[in-house]
CSV table of C-alpha atoms and ligand atoms in Angstrom, one decimal:
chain,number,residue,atom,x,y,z
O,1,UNK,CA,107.8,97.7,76.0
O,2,UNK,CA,108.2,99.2,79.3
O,3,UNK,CA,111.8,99.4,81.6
O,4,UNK,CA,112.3,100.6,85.1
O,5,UNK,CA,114.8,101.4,87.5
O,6,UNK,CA,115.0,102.4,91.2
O,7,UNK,CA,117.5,103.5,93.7
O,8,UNK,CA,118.0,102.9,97.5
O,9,UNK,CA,120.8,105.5,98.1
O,10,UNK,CA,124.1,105.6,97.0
O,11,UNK,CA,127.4,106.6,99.1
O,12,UNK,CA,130.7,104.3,100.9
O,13,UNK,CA,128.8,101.8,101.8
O,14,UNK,CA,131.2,99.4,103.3
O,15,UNK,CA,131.2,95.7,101.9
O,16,UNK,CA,132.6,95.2,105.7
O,17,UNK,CA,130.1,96.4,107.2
O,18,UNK,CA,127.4,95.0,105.2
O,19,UNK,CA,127.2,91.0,106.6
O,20,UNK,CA,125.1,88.8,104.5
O,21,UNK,CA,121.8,88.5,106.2
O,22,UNK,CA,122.3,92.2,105.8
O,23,UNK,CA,123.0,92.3,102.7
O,24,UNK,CA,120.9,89.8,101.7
O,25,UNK,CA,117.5,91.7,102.9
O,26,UNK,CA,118.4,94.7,101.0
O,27,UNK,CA,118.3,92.9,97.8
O,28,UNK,CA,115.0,91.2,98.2
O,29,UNK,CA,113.6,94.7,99.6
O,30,UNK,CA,115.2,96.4,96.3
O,31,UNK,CA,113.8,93.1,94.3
O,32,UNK,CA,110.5,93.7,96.1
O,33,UNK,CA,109.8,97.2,94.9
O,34,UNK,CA,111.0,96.0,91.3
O,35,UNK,CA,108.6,93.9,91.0
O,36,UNK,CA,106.0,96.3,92.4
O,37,UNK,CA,106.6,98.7,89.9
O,38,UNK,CA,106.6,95.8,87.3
O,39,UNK,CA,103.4,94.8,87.7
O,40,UNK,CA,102.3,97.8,87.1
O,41,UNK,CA,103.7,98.6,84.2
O,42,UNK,CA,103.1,95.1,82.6
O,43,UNK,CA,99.7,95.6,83.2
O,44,UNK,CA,99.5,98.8,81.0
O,45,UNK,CA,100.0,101.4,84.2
O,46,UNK,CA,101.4,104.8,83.5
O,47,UNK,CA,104.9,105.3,84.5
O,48,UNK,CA,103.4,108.0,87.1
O,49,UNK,CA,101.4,105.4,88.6
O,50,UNK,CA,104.7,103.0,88.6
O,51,UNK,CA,107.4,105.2,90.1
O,52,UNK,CA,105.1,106.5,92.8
O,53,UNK,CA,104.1,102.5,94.2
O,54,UNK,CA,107.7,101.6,93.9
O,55,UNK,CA,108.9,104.4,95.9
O,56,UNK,CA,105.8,103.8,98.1
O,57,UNK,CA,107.1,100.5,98.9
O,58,UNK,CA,111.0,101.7,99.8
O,59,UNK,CA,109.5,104.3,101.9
O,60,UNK,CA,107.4,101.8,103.6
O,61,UNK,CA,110.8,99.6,104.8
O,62,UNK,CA,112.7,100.7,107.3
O,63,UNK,CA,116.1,99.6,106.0
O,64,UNK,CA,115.8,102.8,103.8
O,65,UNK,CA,116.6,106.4,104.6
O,66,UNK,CA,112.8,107.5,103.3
O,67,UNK,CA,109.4,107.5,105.0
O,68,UNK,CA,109.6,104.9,108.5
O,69,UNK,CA,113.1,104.6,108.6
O,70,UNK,CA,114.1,108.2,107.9
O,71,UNK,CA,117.5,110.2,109.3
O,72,UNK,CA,117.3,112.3,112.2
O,73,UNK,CA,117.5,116.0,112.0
O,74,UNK,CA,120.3,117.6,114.3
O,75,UNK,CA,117.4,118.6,116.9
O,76,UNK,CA,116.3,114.9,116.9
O,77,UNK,CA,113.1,115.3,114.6
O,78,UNK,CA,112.6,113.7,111.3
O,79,UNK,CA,112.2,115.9,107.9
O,80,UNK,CA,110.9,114.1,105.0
O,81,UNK,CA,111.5,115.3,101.2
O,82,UNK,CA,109.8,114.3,97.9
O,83,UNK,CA,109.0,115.2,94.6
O,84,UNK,CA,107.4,113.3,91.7
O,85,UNK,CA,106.8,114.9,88.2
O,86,UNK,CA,105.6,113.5,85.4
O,87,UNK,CA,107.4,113.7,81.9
O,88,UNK,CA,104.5,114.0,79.2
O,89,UNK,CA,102.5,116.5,81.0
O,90,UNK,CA,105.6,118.4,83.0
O,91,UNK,CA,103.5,118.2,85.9
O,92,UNK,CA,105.4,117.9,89.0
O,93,UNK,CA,104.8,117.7,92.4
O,94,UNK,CA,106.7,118.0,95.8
O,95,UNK,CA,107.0,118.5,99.6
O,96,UNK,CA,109.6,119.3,101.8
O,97,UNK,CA,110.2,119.3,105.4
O,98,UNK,CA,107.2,116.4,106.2
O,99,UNK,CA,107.0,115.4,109.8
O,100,UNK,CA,103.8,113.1,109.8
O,101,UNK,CA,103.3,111.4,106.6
O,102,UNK,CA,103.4,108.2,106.7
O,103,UNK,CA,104.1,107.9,102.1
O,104,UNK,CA,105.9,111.8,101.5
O,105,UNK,CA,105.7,110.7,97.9
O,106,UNK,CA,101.8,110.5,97.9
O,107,UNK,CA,101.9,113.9,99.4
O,108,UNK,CA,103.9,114.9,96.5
O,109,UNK,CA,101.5,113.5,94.4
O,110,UNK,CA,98.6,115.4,96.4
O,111,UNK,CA,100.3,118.7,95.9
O,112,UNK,CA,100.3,118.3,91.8
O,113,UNK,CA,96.7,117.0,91.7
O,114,UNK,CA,95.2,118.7,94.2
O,115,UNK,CA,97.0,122.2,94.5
O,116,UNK,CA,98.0,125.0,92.0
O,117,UNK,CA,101.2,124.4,93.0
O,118,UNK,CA,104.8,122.7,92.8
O,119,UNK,CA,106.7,122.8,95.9
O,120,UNK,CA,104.6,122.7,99.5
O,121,UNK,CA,107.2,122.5,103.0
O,122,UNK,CA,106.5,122.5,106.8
O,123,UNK,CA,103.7,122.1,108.3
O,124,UNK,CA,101.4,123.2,105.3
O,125,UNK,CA,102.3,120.0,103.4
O,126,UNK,CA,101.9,118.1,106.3
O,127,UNK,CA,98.4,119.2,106.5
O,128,UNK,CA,97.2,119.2,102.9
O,129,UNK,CA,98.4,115.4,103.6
O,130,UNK,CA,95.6,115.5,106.6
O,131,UNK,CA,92.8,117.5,104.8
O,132,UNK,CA,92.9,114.6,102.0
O,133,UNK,CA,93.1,111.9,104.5
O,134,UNK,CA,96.6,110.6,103.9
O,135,UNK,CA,98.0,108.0,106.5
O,136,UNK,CA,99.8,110.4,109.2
O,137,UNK,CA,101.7,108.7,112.2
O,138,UNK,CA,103.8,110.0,115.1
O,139,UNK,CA,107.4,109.7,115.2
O,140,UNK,CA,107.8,106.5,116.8
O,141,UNK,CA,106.6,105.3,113.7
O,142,UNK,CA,110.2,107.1,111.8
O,143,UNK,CA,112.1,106.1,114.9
O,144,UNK,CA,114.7,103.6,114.3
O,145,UNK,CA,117.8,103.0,117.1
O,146,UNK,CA,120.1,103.0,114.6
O,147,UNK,CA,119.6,106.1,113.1
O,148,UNK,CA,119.2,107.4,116.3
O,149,UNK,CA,122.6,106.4,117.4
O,150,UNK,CA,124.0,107.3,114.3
O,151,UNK,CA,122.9,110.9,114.7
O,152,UNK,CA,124.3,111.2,118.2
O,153,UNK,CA,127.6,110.1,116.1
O,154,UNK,CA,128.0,112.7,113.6
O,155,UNK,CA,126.8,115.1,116.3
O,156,UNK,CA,130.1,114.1,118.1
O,157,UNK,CA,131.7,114.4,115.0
O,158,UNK,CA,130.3,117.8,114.3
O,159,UNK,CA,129.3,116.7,110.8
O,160,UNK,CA,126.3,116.3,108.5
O,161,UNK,CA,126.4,112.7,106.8
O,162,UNK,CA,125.0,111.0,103.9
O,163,UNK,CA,123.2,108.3,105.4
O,164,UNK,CA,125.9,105.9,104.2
O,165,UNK,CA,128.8,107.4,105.6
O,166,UNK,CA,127.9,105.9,108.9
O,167,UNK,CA,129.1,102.3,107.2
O,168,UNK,CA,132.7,103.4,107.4
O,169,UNK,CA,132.0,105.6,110.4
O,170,UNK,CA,135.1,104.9,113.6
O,171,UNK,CA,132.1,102.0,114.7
O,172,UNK,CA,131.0,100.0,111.6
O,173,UNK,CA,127.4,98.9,112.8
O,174,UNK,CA,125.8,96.1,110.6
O,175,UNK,CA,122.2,97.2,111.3
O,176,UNK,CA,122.9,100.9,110.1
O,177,UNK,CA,120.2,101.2,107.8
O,178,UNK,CA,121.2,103.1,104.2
O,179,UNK,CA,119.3,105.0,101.5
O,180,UNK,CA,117.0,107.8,100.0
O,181,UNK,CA,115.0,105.9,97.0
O,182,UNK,CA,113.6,106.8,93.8
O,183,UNK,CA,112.3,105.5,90.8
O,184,UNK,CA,112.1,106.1,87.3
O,185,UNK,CA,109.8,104.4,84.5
O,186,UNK,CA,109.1,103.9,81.1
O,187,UNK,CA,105.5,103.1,80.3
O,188,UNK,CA,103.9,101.2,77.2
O,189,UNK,CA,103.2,104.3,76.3
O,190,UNK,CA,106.1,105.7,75.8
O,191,UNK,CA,105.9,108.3,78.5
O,192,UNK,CA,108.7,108.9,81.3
O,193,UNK,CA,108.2,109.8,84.8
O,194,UNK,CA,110.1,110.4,88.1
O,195,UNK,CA,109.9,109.8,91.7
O,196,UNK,CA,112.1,110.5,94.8
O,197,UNK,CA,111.8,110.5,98.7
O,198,UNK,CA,114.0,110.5,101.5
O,199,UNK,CA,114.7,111.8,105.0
O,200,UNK,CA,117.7,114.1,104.2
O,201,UNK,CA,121.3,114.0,105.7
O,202,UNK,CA,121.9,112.8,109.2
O,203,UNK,CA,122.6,116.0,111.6
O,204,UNK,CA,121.0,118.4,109.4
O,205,UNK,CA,119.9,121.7,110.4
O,206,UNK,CA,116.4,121.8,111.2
O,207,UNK,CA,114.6,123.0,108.2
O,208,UNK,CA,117.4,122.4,105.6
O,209,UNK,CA,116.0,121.0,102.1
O,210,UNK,CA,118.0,118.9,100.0
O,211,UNK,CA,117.7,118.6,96.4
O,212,UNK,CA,115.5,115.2,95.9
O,213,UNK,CA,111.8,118.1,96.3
O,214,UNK,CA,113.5,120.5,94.3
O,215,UNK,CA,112.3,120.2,90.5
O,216,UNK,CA,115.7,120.1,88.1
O,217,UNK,CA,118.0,119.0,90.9
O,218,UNK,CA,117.1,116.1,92.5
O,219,UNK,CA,114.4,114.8,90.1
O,220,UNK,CA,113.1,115.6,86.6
O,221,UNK,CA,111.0,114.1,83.8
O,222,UNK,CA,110.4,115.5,80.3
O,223,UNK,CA,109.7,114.1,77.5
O,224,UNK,CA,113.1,112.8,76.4
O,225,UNK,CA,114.6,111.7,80.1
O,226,UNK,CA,113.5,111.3,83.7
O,227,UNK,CA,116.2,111.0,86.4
O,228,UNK,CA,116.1,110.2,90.3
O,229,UNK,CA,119.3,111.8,92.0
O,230,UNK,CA,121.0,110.4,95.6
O,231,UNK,CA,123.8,111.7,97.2
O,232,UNK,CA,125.0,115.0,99.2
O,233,UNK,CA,122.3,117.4,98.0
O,234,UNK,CA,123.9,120.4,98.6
O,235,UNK,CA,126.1,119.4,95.3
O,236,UNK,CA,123.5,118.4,93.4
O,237,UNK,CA,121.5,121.3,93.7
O,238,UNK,CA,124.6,123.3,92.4
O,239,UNK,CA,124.9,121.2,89.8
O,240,UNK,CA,121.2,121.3,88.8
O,241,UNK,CA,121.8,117.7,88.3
O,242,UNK,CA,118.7,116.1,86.6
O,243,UNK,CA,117.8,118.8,84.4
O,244,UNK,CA,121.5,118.8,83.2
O,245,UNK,CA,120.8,115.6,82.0
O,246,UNK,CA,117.9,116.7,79.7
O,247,UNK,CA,119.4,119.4,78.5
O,248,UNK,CA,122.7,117.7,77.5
O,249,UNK,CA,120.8,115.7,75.8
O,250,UNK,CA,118.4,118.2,73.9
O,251,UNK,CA,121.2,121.0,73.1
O,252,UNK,CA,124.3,118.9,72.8
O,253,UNK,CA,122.4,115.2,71.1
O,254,UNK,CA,124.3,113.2,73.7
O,255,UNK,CA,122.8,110.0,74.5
O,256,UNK,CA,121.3,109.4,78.4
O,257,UNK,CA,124.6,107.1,78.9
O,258,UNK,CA,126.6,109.7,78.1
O,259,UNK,CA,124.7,113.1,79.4
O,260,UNK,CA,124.5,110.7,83.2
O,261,UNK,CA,128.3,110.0,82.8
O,262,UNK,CA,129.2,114.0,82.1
O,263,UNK,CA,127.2,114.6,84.9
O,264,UNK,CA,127.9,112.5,87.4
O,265,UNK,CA,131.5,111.8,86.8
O,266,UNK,CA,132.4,115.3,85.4
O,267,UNK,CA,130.8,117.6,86.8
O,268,UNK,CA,129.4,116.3,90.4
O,269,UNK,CA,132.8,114.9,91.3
O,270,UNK,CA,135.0,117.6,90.8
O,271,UNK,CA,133.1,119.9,93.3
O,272,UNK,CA,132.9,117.0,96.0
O,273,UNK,CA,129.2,116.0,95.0
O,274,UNK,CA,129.3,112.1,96.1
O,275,UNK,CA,126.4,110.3,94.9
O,276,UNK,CA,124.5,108.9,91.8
O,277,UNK,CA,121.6,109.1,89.9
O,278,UNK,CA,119.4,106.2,87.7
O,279,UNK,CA,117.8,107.5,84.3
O,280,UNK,CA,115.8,106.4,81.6
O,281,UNK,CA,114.7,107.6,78.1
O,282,UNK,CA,112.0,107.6,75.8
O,283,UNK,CA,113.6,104.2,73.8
O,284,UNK,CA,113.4,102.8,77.1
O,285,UNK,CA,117.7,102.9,77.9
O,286,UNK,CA,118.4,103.1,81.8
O,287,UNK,CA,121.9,104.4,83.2
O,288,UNK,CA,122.3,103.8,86.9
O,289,UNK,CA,126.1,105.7,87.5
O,290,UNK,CA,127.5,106.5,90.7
O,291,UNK,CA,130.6,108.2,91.6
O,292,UNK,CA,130.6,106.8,95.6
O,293,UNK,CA,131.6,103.2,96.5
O,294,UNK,CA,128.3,101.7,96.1
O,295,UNK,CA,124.4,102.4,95.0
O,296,UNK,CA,121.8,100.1,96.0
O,297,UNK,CA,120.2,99.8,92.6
O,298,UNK,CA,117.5,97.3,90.6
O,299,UNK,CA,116.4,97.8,87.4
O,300,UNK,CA,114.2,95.7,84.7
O,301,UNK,CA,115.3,96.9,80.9
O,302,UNK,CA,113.2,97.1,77.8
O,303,UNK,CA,114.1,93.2,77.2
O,304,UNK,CA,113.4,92.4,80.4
O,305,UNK,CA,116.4,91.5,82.3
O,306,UNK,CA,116.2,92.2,85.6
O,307,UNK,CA,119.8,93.4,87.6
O,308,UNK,CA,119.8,94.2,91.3
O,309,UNK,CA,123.3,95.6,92.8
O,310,UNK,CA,124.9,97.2,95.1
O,311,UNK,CA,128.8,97.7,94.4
Y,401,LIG,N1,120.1,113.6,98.3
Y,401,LIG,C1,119.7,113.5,99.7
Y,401,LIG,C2,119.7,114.8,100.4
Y,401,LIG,O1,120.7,115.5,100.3
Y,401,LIG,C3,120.4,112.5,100.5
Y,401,LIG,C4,120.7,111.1,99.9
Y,401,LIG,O2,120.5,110.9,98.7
Y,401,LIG,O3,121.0,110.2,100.7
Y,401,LIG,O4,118.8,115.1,101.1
């Protein structure tokens, strides 16, 4: 028995601005990485190995806030974030601040197998990336028009944005393209694990980090939960979001359900912290809540029923 779940970003993403050929390539590129991740685990994979080649294949489509396809920085550049972290061994892994790599969440991955350490930013993650001989590109390959315009928007605007908030911006724009990703997975094994990647807010200060690298905030994995957080990171690394999840379950016996719910509903959205988060524990149970208009969300469950949504 294995189950998986994924994210492609969560915020007000507009049902008007989303037109059905629009719509209708988000859900096959959401149903797409499902299966991915699937495969894997159906053929006996750890979850590690799952979560990593289903966030591999988000960041690789350029319809997602992550990898090609990433939001501009206020200076016009694009800063990539990661962080993987696997629940049996408490390993983790993560980068922040990427400029060249192509897959940020194999240079996660790099920096928990290869280094001594956790958390690698700037151009030092970008070259343990090189030295190992990960795909690099230039930023053509990140560049996207939409996200380009959609920066000199909220520069106008004088605000950062979650990627999504450009669906309801003063100019809905079909082709704006929505969503950090991340992944979570239960193997046959029994053992949890946790990825996430994306390119930030739109219009953020050079150098900012939001809370998808940071271990506890953005993504966790133990042994009893591992969570994959999207939303305005600044909130979530207050709220210390996915290890509040664990520990609500390990100190207060609430169930994942109900530890994502407290979380997300009572304690992120009271301080303004829009977004949502996908879990799963050790029995194999996902919760996907959000507390913003809309996630774009697939998931497989223990039985295997496969869901993909949006609203
Ligand atoms: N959490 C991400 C960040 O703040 C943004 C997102 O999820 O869209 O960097």
């Amino acid at each position: 028995m294995f189950a998986l779940a994924l994210h492609g970003g969560a915020g007000t993403i507009a049902r008007t601005a989303l037109t059905p050929a629009l719509e209708a390539d988000y859900r096959a590129a959401l149903r797409a990485a499902l299966a991915t991740g699937t495969a894997l685990l159906a053929g006996g994979a750890p979850a590690l190995d799952a979560v990593e080649a289903t966030v591999r294949s988000l960041e690789d489509c350029p319809l997602f806030n992550a990898g090609r396809g990433a939001v501009f920085t206020h200076d016009g550049h694009h800063e990539m974030d990661a962080a993987i972290m696997d629940g049996a061994t408490r390993r983790a892994g993560a980068v922040a601040g990427v400029r060249t790599v192509q897959n940020p969440i194999r240079a996660a991955r790099l920096v928990m197998e290869a280094t001594e350490h956790v958390l690698l930013a700037y151009p030092g993650a970008d070259e343990l990336a090189r030295e190992h001989g990960l795909p690099l590109q230039p930023p053509a390959y990140f560049f996207t028009q939409q996200r380009f315009d959609q920066l000199q928007e909220a520069i106008a605007a004088g605000r950062v944005q979650l990627d999504h908030a450009a669906a309801t911006a003063s100019v809905p724009d079909p082709n704006w393209k929505k969503g950090t990703v991340g992944a979570v997975a239960r193997d046959v094994r029994g053992h949890l694990a946790a990825a996430t990647s994306t390119g930030g807010m739109t219009n953020k200060r050079y150098s900012r980090i939001g809370d998808a690298p940071l271990i506890g905030a953005g993504t966790w994995a133990d042994e009893r939960c591992a969570v994959s957080c999207t939303g305005h990171g600044e909130f979530f690394i207050r709220a210390v979001a996915g290890h509040d999840i664990a520990c609500l379950m390990a100190y207060k016996g609430l169930s994942l359900a109900e530890a994502c719910r407290v979380v997300v509903h009572d304690k992120l959205a009271p301080i303004g912290g829009e977004g949502g988060l996908i879990a799963v524990d050790a029995a194999g149970q996902l919760a996907l809540p959000f507390n913003s208009e809309g996630m774009y969300r697939a998931s497989r469950n223990a039985a295997g029923e496969e869901v993909v949504s949006i609203y």
